[in-house]
XYZ file of C-alpha atoms in Angstrom:
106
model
C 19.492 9.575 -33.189
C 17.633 6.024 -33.425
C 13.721 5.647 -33.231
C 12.609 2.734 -32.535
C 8.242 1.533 -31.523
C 7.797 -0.118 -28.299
C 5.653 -2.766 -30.171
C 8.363 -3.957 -32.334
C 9.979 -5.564 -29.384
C 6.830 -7.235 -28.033
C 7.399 -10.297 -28.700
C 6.110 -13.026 -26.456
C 6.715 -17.102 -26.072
C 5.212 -19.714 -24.648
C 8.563 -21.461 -23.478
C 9.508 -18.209 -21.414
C 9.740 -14.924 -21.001
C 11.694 -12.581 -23.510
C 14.127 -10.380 -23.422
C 14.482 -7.875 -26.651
C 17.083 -5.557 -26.988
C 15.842 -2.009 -28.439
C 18.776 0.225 -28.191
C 22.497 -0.688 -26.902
C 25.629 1.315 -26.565
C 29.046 0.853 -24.617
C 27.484 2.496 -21.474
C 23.957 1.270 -21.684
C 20.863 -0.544 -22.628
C 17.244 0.084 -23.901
C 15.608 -3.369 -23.660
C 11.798 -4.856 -23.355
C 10.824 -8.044 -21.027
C 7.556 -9.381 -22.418
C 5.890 -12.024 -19.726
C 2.906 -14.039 -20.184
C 0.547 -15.130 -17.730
C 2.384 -16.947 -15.041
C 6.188 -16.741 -16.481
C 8.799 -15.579 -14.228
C 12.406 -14.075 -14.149
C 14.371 -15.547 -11.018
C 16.085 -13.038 -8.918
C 19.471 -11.747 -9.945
C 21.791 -8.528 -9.833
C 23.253 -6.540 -11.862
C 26.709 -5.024 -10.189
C 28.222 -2.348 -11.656
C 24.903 -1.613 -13.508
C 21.440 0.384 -12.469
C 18.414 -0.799 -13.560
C 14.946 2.066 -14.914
C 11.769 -0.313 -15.178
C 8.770 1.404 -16.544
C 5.517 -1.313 -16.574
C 4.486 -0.670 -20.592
C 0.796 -3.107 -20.130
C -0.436 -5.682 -17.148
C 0.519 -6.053 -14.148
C 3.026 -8.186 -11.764
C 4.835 -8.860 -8.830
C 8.682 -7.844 -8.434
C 10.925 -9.192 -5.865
C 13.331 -6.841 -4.557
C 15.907 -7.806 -2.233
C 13.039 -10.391 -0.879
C 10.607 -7.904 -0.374
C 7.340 -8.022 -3.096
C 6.134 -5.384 -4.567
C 2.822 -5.332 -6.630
C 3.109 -3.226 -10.320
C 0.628 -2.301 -12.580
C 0.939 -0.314 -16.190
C 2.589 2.981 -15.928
C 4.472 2.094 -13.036
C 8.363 2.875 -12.641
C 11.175 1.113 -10.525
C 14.492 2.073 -10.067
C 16.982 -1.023 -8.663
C 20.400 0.017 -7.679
C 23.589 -2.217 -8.292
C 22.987 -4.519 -5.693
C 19.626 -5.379 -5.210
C 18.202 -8.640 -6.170
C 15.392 -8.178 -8.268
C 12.785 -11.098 -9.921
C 9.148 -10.830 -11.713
C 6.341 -13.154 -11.711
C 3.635 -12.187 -14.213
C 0.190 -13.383 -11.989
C -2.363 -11.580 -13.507
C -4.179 -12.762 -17.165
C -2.664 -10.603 -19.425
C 0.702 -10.145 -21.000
C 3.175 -7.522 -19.457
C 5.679 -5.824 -20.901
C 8.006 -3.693 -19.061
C 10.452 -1.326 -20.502
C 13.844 -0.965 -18.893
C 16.779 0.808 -19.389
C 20.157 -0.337 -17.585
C 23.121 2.387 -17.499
C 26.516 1.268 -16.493
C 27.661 2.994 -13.618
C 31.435 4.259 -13.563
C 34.126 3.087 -11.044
């Protein structure tokens, strides 16, 4: 068992956003993206891989597949394998958003 506080990993910069890794095994990954006001994460993929976003504080915009879709805290998105998916932090307070990407098998 690990145990491990969300905090720990919120870690912000004023260059860009962040990327902290909490937890990782073989098959998956327990990570934290921490975005201040205005920083973005261009659209990408993740094949062979799905993707649990839970929205820890603030509030965003993701781009899925093209398509935007507004977030606030509490909030949850699942992405499969293939979708393009990009954040854009346009609100005034940090966000941090909790994700969790499992490797899917062949």
């Amino acid at each position: 068992m690990e145990k491990h506080l969300i905090t720990e990993a919120q870690h912000f910069d004023e260059k860009r956003f962040t990327k902290i890794n909490i937890i990782r095994n073989k098959n998956s990954v327990a990570f934290l993206l921490n975005f201040l006001p205005g920083q973005h994460m261009k659209s990408h993929n993740h094949p062979k891989r799905e993707l649990y976003l839970y929205v820890v504080q603030g509030s965003g915009v993701f781009l899925v597949d093209g398509e935007e879709v507004e977030v606030e805290k509490e909030d949850v998105i699942y992405c499969g394998k293939e979708e393009q998916i990009g954040f854009t932090n346009k609100g005034e307070e940090n966000v941090s958003i909790y994700c969790t990407m499992t490797k899917l098998s062949d």
